[in-house]
């Protein structure tokens, strides 16, 4: 569970990271210091704390673990579960694969942008939602499909979007 101070960088949509948050990151690094294969668990726990992995945090981790910054960057960009930008507390995915597109996915996306206040690959100003477009999620028979934090919503109409998003505070 993250506290308000931890969420604040996301809420601001800024790359700035509070000193109190950095102190928590340092504590994570300290727990793994000297252990083999420390980088990935450190990155995981750091992302839990900060919400994402900005370059300044990657640099801090590299320095503390005494590994090249390029190695940290390489790992962060290789794995899709690591994010270098704020992602929002709730991640909305709008499928624009062929079946969803044909069934009105673009209108659903428009409704999501309007209801969330976030553009594609962006975060709403209150840090509540991050929006991304996805490719086929394997539920074409249920098109158009929308996901929020992994919950799949099927046969979504633009009108139903505000009600769906209201479930995520
Ligand atoms: S195209 Fe959207 S689920 Fe397949």
JSON list of C-alpha atoms and ligand atoms in Angstrom, two decimals:
[
{"chain": "A", "resi": 1, "resn": "UNK", "atom": "CA", "xyz": [0.00, 0.00, 0.00]},
{"chain": "A", "resi": 2, "resn": "UNK", "atom": "CA", "xyz": [1.46, 3.34, -1.00]},
{"chain": "A", "resi": 3, "resn": "UNK", "atom": "CA", "xyz": [1.04, 6.47, 1.08]},
{"chain": "A", "resi": 4, "resn": "UNK", "atom": "CA", "xyz": [0.17, 9.95, -0.14]},
{"chain": "A", "resi": 5, "resn": "UNK", "atom": "CA", "xyz": [3.80, 11.08, -0.27]},
{"chain": "A", "resi": 6, "resn": "UNK", "atom": "CA", "xyz": [4.66, 8.13, -2.47]},
{"chain": "A", "resi": 7, "resn": "UNK", "atom": "CA", "xyz": [1.83, 8.82, -4.88]},
{"chain": "A", "resi": 8, "resn": "UNK", "atom": "CA", "xyz": [2.59, 12.49, -5.19]},
{"chain": "A", "resi": 9, "resn": "UNK", "atom": "CA", "xyz": [5.04, 12.27, -8.12]},
{"chain": "A", "resi": 10, "resn": "UNK", "atom": "CA", "xyz": [2.38, 10.42, -10.13]},
{"chain": "A", "resi": 11, "resn": "UNK", "atom": "CA", "xyz": [-0.28, 12.88, -9.14]},
{"chain": "A", "resi": 12, "resn": "UNK", "atom": "CA", "xyz": [1.83, 15.74, -10.38]},
{"chain": "A", "resi": 13, "resn": "UNK", "atom": "CA", "xyz": [2.80, 13.90, -13.53]},
{"chain": "A", "resi": 14, "resn": "UNK", "atom": "CA", "xyz": [6.31, 15.16, -12.81]},
{"chain": "A", "resi": 15, "resn": "UNK", "atom": "CA", "xyz": [9.68, 13.52, -12.96]},
{"chain": "A", "resi": 16, "resn": "UNK", "atom": "CA", "xyz": [10.51, 15.05, -9.58]},
{"chain": "A", "resi": 17, "resn": "UNK", "atom": "CA", "xyz": [10.76, 12.55, -6.77]},
{"chain": "A", "resi": 18, "resn": "UNK", "atom": "CA", "xyz": [10.32, 13.62, -3.14]},
{"chain": "A", "resi": 19, "resn": "UNK", "atom": "CA", "xyz": [13.20, 13.15, -0.71]},
{"chain": "A", "resi": 20, "resn": "UNK", "atom": "CA", "xyz": [10.99, 10.95, 1.48]},
{"chain": "A", "resi": 21, "resn": "UNK", "atom": "CA", "xyz": [10.34, 8.69, -1.49]},
{"chain": "A", "resi": 22, "resn": "UNK", "atom": "CA", "xyz": [14.05, 8.53, -2.31]},
{"chain": "A", "resi": 23, "resn": "UNK", "atom": "CA", "xyz": [14.72, 7.51, 1.29]},
{"chain": "A", "resi": 24, "resn": "UNK", "atom": "CA", "xyz": [12.39, 4.55, 0.81]},
{"chain": "A", "resi": 25, "resn": "UNK", "atom": "CA", "xyz": [14.21, 3.65, -2.42]},
{"chain": "A", "resi": 26, "resn": "UNK", "atom": "CA", "xyz": [17.53, 3.81, -0.57]},
{"chain": "A", "resi": 27, "resn": "UNK", "atom": "CA", "xyz": [16.16, 1.42, 2.05]},
{"chain": "A", "resi": 28, "resn": "UNK", "atom": "CA", "xyz": [15.20, -1.06, -0.69]},
{"chain": "A", "resi": 29, "resn": "UNK", "atom": "CA", "xyz": [18.67, -0.84, -2.25]},
{"chain": "A", "resi": 30, "resn": "UNK", "atom": "CA", "xyz": [20.25, -1.37, 1.15]},
{"chain": "A", "resi": 31, "resn": "UNK", "atom": "CA", "xyz": [18.29, -4.59, 1.66]},
{"chain": "A", "resi": 32, "resn": "UNK", "atom": "CA", "xyz": [19.58, -6.01, -1.62]},
{"chain": "A", "resi": 33, "resn": "UNK", "atom": "CA", "xyz": [23.11, -4.59, -1.56]},
{"chain": "A", "resi": 34, "resn": "UNK", "atom": "CA", "xyz": [25.70, -7.28, -2.29]},
{"chain": "A", "resi": 35, "resn": "UNK", "atom": "CA", "xyz": [23.10, -9.88, -3.24]},
{"chain": "A", "resi": 36, "resn": "UNK", "atom": "CA", "xyz": [23.33, -11.60, -6.59]},
{"chain": "A", "resi": 37, "resn": "UNK", "atom": "CA", "xyz": [20.61, -10.67, -9.07]},
{"chain": "A", "resi": 38, "resn": "UNK", "atom": "CA", "xyz": [19.63, -7.63, -7.00]},
{"chain": "A", "resi": 39, "resn": "UNK", "atom": "CA", "xyz": [18.77, -5.33, -9.90]},
{"chain": "A", "resi": 40, "resn": "UNK", "atom": "CA", "xyz": [15.38, -6.68, -10.95]},
{"chain": "A", "resi": 41, "resn": "UNK", "atom": "CA", "xyz": [13.89, -6.99, -7.44]},
{"chain": "A", "resi": 42, "resn": "UNK", "atom": "CA", "xyz": [15.22, -3.53, -6.61]},
{"chain": "A", "resi": 43, "resn": "UNK", "atom": "CA", "xyz": [13.58, -2.13, -9.75]},
{"chain": "A", "resi": 44, "resn": "UNK", "atom": "CA", "xyz": [10.31, -3.90, -8.94]},
{"chain": "A", "resi": 45, "resn": "UNK", "atom": "CA", "xyz": [10.14, -2.58, -5.39]},
{"chain": "A", "resi": 46, "resn": "UNK", "atom": "CA", "xyz": [11.25, 0.86, -6.47]},
{"chain": "A", "resi": 47, "resn": "UNK", "atom": "CA", "xyz": [8.50, 1.02, -9.06]},
{"chain": "A", "resi": 48, "resn": "UNK", "atom": "CA", "xyz": [6.01, 0.02, -6.36]},
{"chain": "A", "resi": 49, "resn": "UNK", "atom": "CA", "xyz": [7.21, 2.96, -4.27]},
{"chain": "A", "resi": 50, "resn": "UNK", "atom": "CA", "xyz": [7.72, 5.67, -6.90]},
{"chain": "A", "resi": 51, "resn": "UNK", "atom": "CA", "xyz": [5.10, 4.49, -9.37]},
{"chain": "A", "resi": 52, "resn": "UNK", "atom": "CA", "xyz": [7.57, 4.43, -12.26]},
{"chain": "A", "resi": 53, "resn": "UNK", "atom": "CA", "xyz": [11.32, 4.48, -12.91]},
{"chain": "A", "resi": 54, "resn": "UNK", "atom": "CA", "xyz": [12.52, 7.91, -14.04]},
{"chain": "A", "resi": 55, "resn": "UNK", "atom": "CA", "xyz": [16.12, 8.32, -15.18]},
{"chain": "A", "resi": 56, "resn": "UNK", "atom": "CA", "xyz": [17.15, 10.07, -11.94]},
{"chain": "A", "resi": 57, "resn": "UNK", "atom": "CA", "xyz": [16.02, 7.03, -9.94]},
{"chain": "A", "resi": 58, "resn": "UNK", "atom": "CA", "xyz": [17.72, 4.63, -12.34]},
{"chain": "A", "resi": 59, "resn": "UNK", "atom": "CA", "xyz": [20.91, 6.61, -11.91]},
{"chain": "A", "resi": 60, "resn": "UNK", "atom": "CA", "xyz": [20.60, 6.41, -8.12]},
{"chain": "A", "resi": 61, "resn": "UNK", "atom": "CA", "xyz": [20.13, 2.64, -8.28]},
{"chain": "A", "resi": 62, "resn": "UNK", "atom": "CA", "xyz": [23.07, 2.21, -10.66]},
{"chain": "A", "resi": 63, "resn": "UNK", "atom": "CA", "xyz": [25.34, 4.22, -8.39]},
{"chain": "A", "resi": 64, "resn": "UNK", "atom": "CA", "xyz": [24.27, 2.41, -5.24]},
{"chain": "A", "resi": 65, "resn": "UNK", "atom": "CA", "xyz": [24.60, -1.06, -6.78]},
{"chain": "A", "resi": 66, "resn": "UNK", "atom": "CA", "xyz": [27.82, -0.07, -8.53]},
{"chain": "A", "resi": 67, "resn": "UNK", "atom": "CA", "xyz": [26.66, -1.09, -11.98]},
{"chain": "A", "resi": 68, "resn": "UNK", "atom": "CA", "xyz": [26.61, 0.94, -15.21]},
{"chain": "A", "resi": 69, "resn": "UNK", "atom": "CA", "xyz": [23.57, 3.18, -15.66]},
{"chain": "A", "resi": 70, "resn": "UNK", "atom": "CA", "xyz": [23.26, 1.76, -19.18]},
{"chain": "A", "resi": 71, "resn": "UNK", "atom": "CA", "xyz": [22.69, -1.69, -17.67]},
{"chain": "A", "resi": 72, "resn": "UNK", "atom": "CA", "xyz": [19.83, -0.40, -15.52]},
{"chain": "A", "resi": 73, "resn": "UNK", "atom": "CA", "xyz": [18.34, 1.45, -18.50]},
{"chain": "A", "resi": 74, "resn": "UNK", "atom": "CA", "xyz": [18.67, -1.70, -20.62]},
{"chain": "A", "resi": 75, "resn": "UNK", "atom": "CA", "xyz": [16.71, -3.78, -18.10]},
{"chain": "A", "resi": 76, "resn": "UNK", "atom": "CA", "xyz": [14.02, -1.12, -17.59]},
{"chain": "A", "resi": 77, "resn": "UNK", "atom": "CA", "xyz": [13.41, -0.74, -21.31]},
{"chain": "A", "resi": 78, "resn": "UNK", "atom": "CA", "xyz": [13.57, -4.49, -22.01]},
{"chain": "A", "resi": 79, "resn": "UNK", "atom": "CA", "xyz": [10.75, -5.55, -19.67]},
{"chain": "A", "resi": 80, "resn": "UNK", "atom": "CA", "xyz": [7.31, -4.19, -20.45]},
{"chain": "A", "resi": 81, "resn": "UNK", "atom": "CA", "xyz": [6.28, -4.20, -16.78]},
{"chain": "A", "resi": 82, "resn": "UNK", "atom": "CA", "xyz": [8.74, -1.42, -16.03]},
{"chain": "A", "resi": 83, "resn": "UNK", "atom": "CA", "xyz": [7.59, 2.11, -16.81]},
{"chain": "A", "resi": 84, "resn": "UNK", "atom": "CA", "xyz": [9.74, 5.18, -17.31]},
{"chain": "A", "resi": 85, "resn": "UNK", "atom": "CA", "xyz": [6.82, 7.59, -17.21]},
{"chain": "A", "resi": 86, "resn": "UNK", "atom": "CA", "xyz": [4.07, 8.06, -14.60]},
{"chain": "A", "resi": 87, "resn": "UNK", "atom": "CA", "xyz": [1.34, 5.57, -15.32]},
{"chain": "A", "resi": 88, "resn": "UNK", "atom": "CA", "xyz": [-1.60, 6.79, -13.22]},
{"chain": "A", "resi": 89, "resn": "UNK", "atom": "CA", "xyz": [-3.17, 4.89, -10.33]},
{"chain": "A", "resi": 90, "resn": "UNK", "atom": "CA", "xyz": [-5.47, 3.03, -12.71]},
{"chain": "A", "resi": 91, "resn": "UNK", "atom": "CA", "xyz": [-4.35, 1.83, -16.09]},
{"chain": "A", "resi": 92, "resn": "UNK", "atom": "CA", "xyz": [-6.96, 1.97, -18.85]},
{"chain": "A", "resi": 93, "resn": "UNK", "atom": "CA", "xyz": [-6.36, 0.00, -22.02]},
{"chain": "A", "resi": 94, "resn": "UNK", "atom": "CA", "xyz": [-8.56, 0.55, -25.05]},
{"chain": "A", "resi": 95, "resn": "UNK", "atom": "CA", "xyz": [-8.24, -2.20, -27.63]},
{"chain": "A", "resi": 96, "resn": "UNK", "atom": "CA", "xyz": [-7.94, -0.93, -31.17]},
{"chain": "A", "resi": 97, "resn": "UNK", "atom": "CA", "xyz": [-7.27, -4.28, -32.75]},
{"chain": "A", "resi": 98, "resn": "UNK", "atom": "CA", "xyz": [-9.21, -4.92, -35.95]},
{"chain": "A", "resi": 99, "resn": "UNK", "atom": "CA", "xyz": [-12.34, -6.45, -34.38]},
{"chain": "A", "resi": 100, "resn": "UNK", "atom": "CA", "xyz": [-12.59, -3.77, -31.69]},
{"chain": "A", "resi": 101, "resn": "UNK", "atom": "CA", "xyz": [-11.91, -1.00, -34.17]},
{"chain": "A", "resi": 102, "resn": "UNK", "atom": "CA", "xyz": [-14.64, -2.25, -36.51]},
{"chain": "A", "resi": 103, "resn": "UNK", "atom": "CA", "xyz": [-17.08, -2.47, -33.58]},
{"chain": "A", "resi": 104, "resn": "UNK", "atom": "CA", "xyz": [-16.51, 1.13, -32.48]},
{"chain": "A", "resi": 105, "resn": "UNK", "atom": "CA", "xyz": [-13.25, 1.07, -30.52]},
{"chain": "A", "resi": 106, "resn": "UNK", "atom": "CA", "xyz": [-12.31, 4.55, -31.72]},
{"chain": "A", "resi": 107, "resn": "UNK", "atom": "CA", "xyz": [-15.51, 6.01, -30.25]},
{"chain": "A", "resi": 108, "resn": "UNK", "atom": "CA", "xyz": [-14.83, 4.16, -26.99]},
{"chain": "A", "resi": 109, "resn": "UNK", "atom": "CA", "xyz": [-11.34, 5.65, -26.93]},
{"chain": "A", "resi": 110, "resn": "UNK", "atom": "CA", "xyz": [-12.78, 9.12, -27.45]},
{"chain": "A", "resi": 111, "resn": "UNK", "atom": "CA", "xyz": [-15.17, 8.56, -24.53]},
{"chain": "A", "resi": 112, "resn": "UNK", "atom": "CA", "xyz": [-12.31, 7.29, -22.35]},
{"chain": "A", "resi": 113, "resn": "UNK", "atom": "CA", "xyz": [-10.20, 10.36, -23.12]},
{"chain": "A", "resi": 114, "resn": "UNK", "atom": "CA", "xyz": [-13.11, 12.62, -22.27]},
{"chain": "A", "resi": 115, "resn": "UNK", "atom": "CA", "xyz": [-14.15, 10.81, -19.08]},
{"chain": "A", "resi": 116, "resn": "UNK", "atom": "CA", "xyz": [-10.63, 10.28, -17.74]},
{"chain": "A", "resi": 117, "resn": "UNK", "atom": "CA", "xyz": [-9.15, 13.63, -18.74]},
{"chain": "A", "resi": 118, "resn": "UNK", "atom": "CA", "xyz": [-6.09, 11.84, -20.09]},
{"chain": "A", "resi": 119, "resn": "UNK", "atom": "CA", "xyz": [-4.83, 11.51, -23.62]},
{"chain": "A", "resi": 120, "resn": "UNK", "atom": "CA", "xyz": [-3.30, 8.32, -25.03]},
{"chain": "A", "resi": 121, "resn": "UNK", "atom": "CA", "xyz": [0.03, 7.51, -23.34]},
{"chain": "A", "resi": 122, "resn": "UNK", "atom": "CA", "xyz": [-0.70, 10.22, -20.85]},
{"chain": "A", "resi": 123, "resn": "UNK", "atom": "CA", "xyz": [-1.88, 10.55, -17.26]},
{"chain": "A", "resi": 124, "resn": "UNK", "atom": "CA", "xyz": [-4.82, 12.61, -16.03]},
{"chain": "A", "resi": 125, "resn": "UNK", "atom": "CA", "xyz": [-3.82, 15.74, -14.11]},
{"chain": "A", "resi": 126, "resn": "UNK", "atom": "CA", "xyz": [-5.02, 14.20, -10.82]},
{"chain": "A", "resi": 127, "resn": "UNK", "atom": "CA", "xyz": [-2.89, 11.09, -11.42]},
{"chain": "A", "resi": 128, "resn": "UNK", "atom": "CA", "xyz": [-5.97, 8.88, -11.34]},
{"chain": "A", "resi": 129, "resn": "UNK", "atom": "CA", "xyz": [-5.88, 7.40, -14.84]},
{"chain": "A", "resi": 130, "resn": "UNK", "atom": "CA", "xyz": [-3.32, 6.50, -17.43]},
{"chain": "A", "resi": 131, "resn": "UNK", "atom": "CA", "xyz": [-4.62, 5.68, -20.90]},
{"chain": "A", "resi": 132, "resn": "UNK", "atom": "CA", "xyz": [-3.09, 3.47, -23.50]},
{"chain": "A", "resi": 133, "resn": "UNK", "atom": "CA", "xyz": [-4.18, 1.84, -26.73]},
{"chain": "A", "resi": 134, "resn": "UNK", "atom": "CA", "xyz": [-3.69, -1.91, -26.87]},
{"chain": "A", "resi": 135, "resn": "UNK", "atom": "CA", "xyz": [-3.62, -4.43, -29.64]},
{"chain": "A", "resi": 136, "resn": "UNK", "atom": "CA", "xyz": [-5.90, -7.44, -29.66]},
{"chain": "A", "resi": 137, "resn": "UNK", "atom": "CA", "xyz": [-6.28, -8.85, -26.15]},
{"chain": "A", "resi": 138, "resn": "UNK", "atom": "CA", "xyz": [-7.77, -12.12, -27.42]},
{"chain": "A", "resi": 139, "resn": "UNK", "atom": "CA", "xyz": [-11.41, -11.29, -26.74]},
{"chain": "A", "resi": 140, "resn": "UNK", "atom": "CA", "xyz": [-12.51, -10.31, -30.24]},
{"chain": "A", "resi": 141, "resn": "UNK", "atom": "CA", "xyz": [-15.93, -11.94, -29.81]},
{"chain": "A", "resi": 142, "resn": "UNK", "atom": "CA", "xyz": [-16.61, -9.43, -27.04]},
{"chain": "A", "resi": 143, "resn": "UNK", "atom": "CA", "xyz": [-15.54, -6.36, -29.02]},
{"chain": "A", "resi": 144, "resn": "UNK", "atom": "CA", "xyz": [-15.17, -3.52, -28.37]},
{"chain": "A", "resi": 145, "resn": "UNK", "atom": "CA", "xyz": [-13.10, -4.27, -25.31]},
{"chain": "A", "resi": 146, "resn": "UNK", "atom": "CA", "xyz": [-11.79, -1.99, -22.59]},
{"chain": "A", "resi": 147, "resn": "UNK", "atom": "CA", "xyz": [-9.59, -2.95, -19.65]},
{"chain": "A", "resi": 148, "resn": "UNK", "atom": "CA", "xyz": [-9.02, -1.14, -16.38]},
{"chain": "A", "resi": 149, "resn": "UNK", "atom": "CA", "xyz": [-6.27, -2.50, -14.12]},
{"chain": "A", "resi": 150, "resn": "UNK", "atom": "CA", "xyz": [-6.66, -5.81, -15.89]},
{"chain": "A", "resi": 151, "resn": "UNK", "atom": "CA", "xyz": [-10.46, -5.98, -15.50]},
{"chain": "A", "resi": 152, "resn": "UNK", "atom": "CA", "xyz": [-11.92, -6.64, -18.94]},
{"chain": "A", "resi": 153, "resn": "UNK", "atom": "CA", "xyz": [-15.12, -4.89, -20.00]},
{"chain": "A", "resi": 154, "resn": "UNK", "atom": "CA", "xyz": [-16.83, -6.27, -23.09]},
{"chain": "A", "resi": 155, "resn": "UNK", "atom": "CA", "xyz": [-19.16, -4.81, -25.71]},
{"chain": "A", "resi": 156, "resn": "UNK", "atom": "CA", "xyz": [-18.45, -1.38, -24.29]},
{"chain": "A", "resi": 157, "resn": "UNK", "atom": "CA", "xyz": [-20.47, 1.55, -25.55]},
{"chain": "A", "resi": 158, "resn": "UNK", "atom": "CA", "xyz": [-19.14, 5.11, -25.31]},
{"chain": "A", "resi": 159, "resn": "UNK", "atom": "CA", "xyz": [-22.08, 5.98, -23.03]},
{"chain": "A", "resi": 160, "resn": "UNK", "atom": "CA", "xyz": [-21.08, 3.32, -20.51]},
{"chain": "A", "resi": 161, "resn": "UNK", "atom": "CA", "xyz": [-17.51, 4.57, -20.12]},
{"chain": "A", "resi": 162, "resn": "UNK", "atom": "CA", "xyz": [-18.12, 7.20, -17.38]},
{"chain": "A", "resi": 163, "resn": "UNK", "atom": "CA", "xyz": [-19.94, 4.61, -15.25]},
{"chain": "A", "resi": 164, "resn": "UNK", "atom": "CA", "xyz": [-17.11, 2.10, -15.69]},
{"chain": "A", "resi": 165, "resn": "UNK", "atom": "CA", "xyz": [-14.42, 4.62, -14.76]},
{"chain": "A", "resi": 166, "resn": "UNK", "atom": "CA", "xyz": [-16.43, 5.78, -11.71]},
{"chain": "A", "resi": 167, "resn": "UNK", "atom": "CA", "xyz": [-15.67, 2.37, -10.14]},
{"chain": "A", "resi": 168, "resn": "UNK", "atom": "CA", "xyz": [-11.98, 3.31, -9.91]},
{"chain": "A", "resi": 169, "resn": "UNK", "atom": "CA", "xyz": [-11.21, 6.10, -7.45]},
{"chain": "B", "resi": 1, "resn": "LIG", "atom": "S1", "xyz": [-9.32, -6.88, -31.53]},
{"chain": "B", "resi": 1, "resn": "LIG", "atom": "FE1", "xyz": [-9.85, -6.25, -29.53]},
{"chain": "B", "resi": 1, "resn": "LIG", "atom": "S2", "xyz": [-9.90, -8.11, -28.46]},
{"chain": "B", "resi": 1, "resn": "LIG", "atom": "FE2", "xyz": [-9.26, -8.72, -30.42]}
]
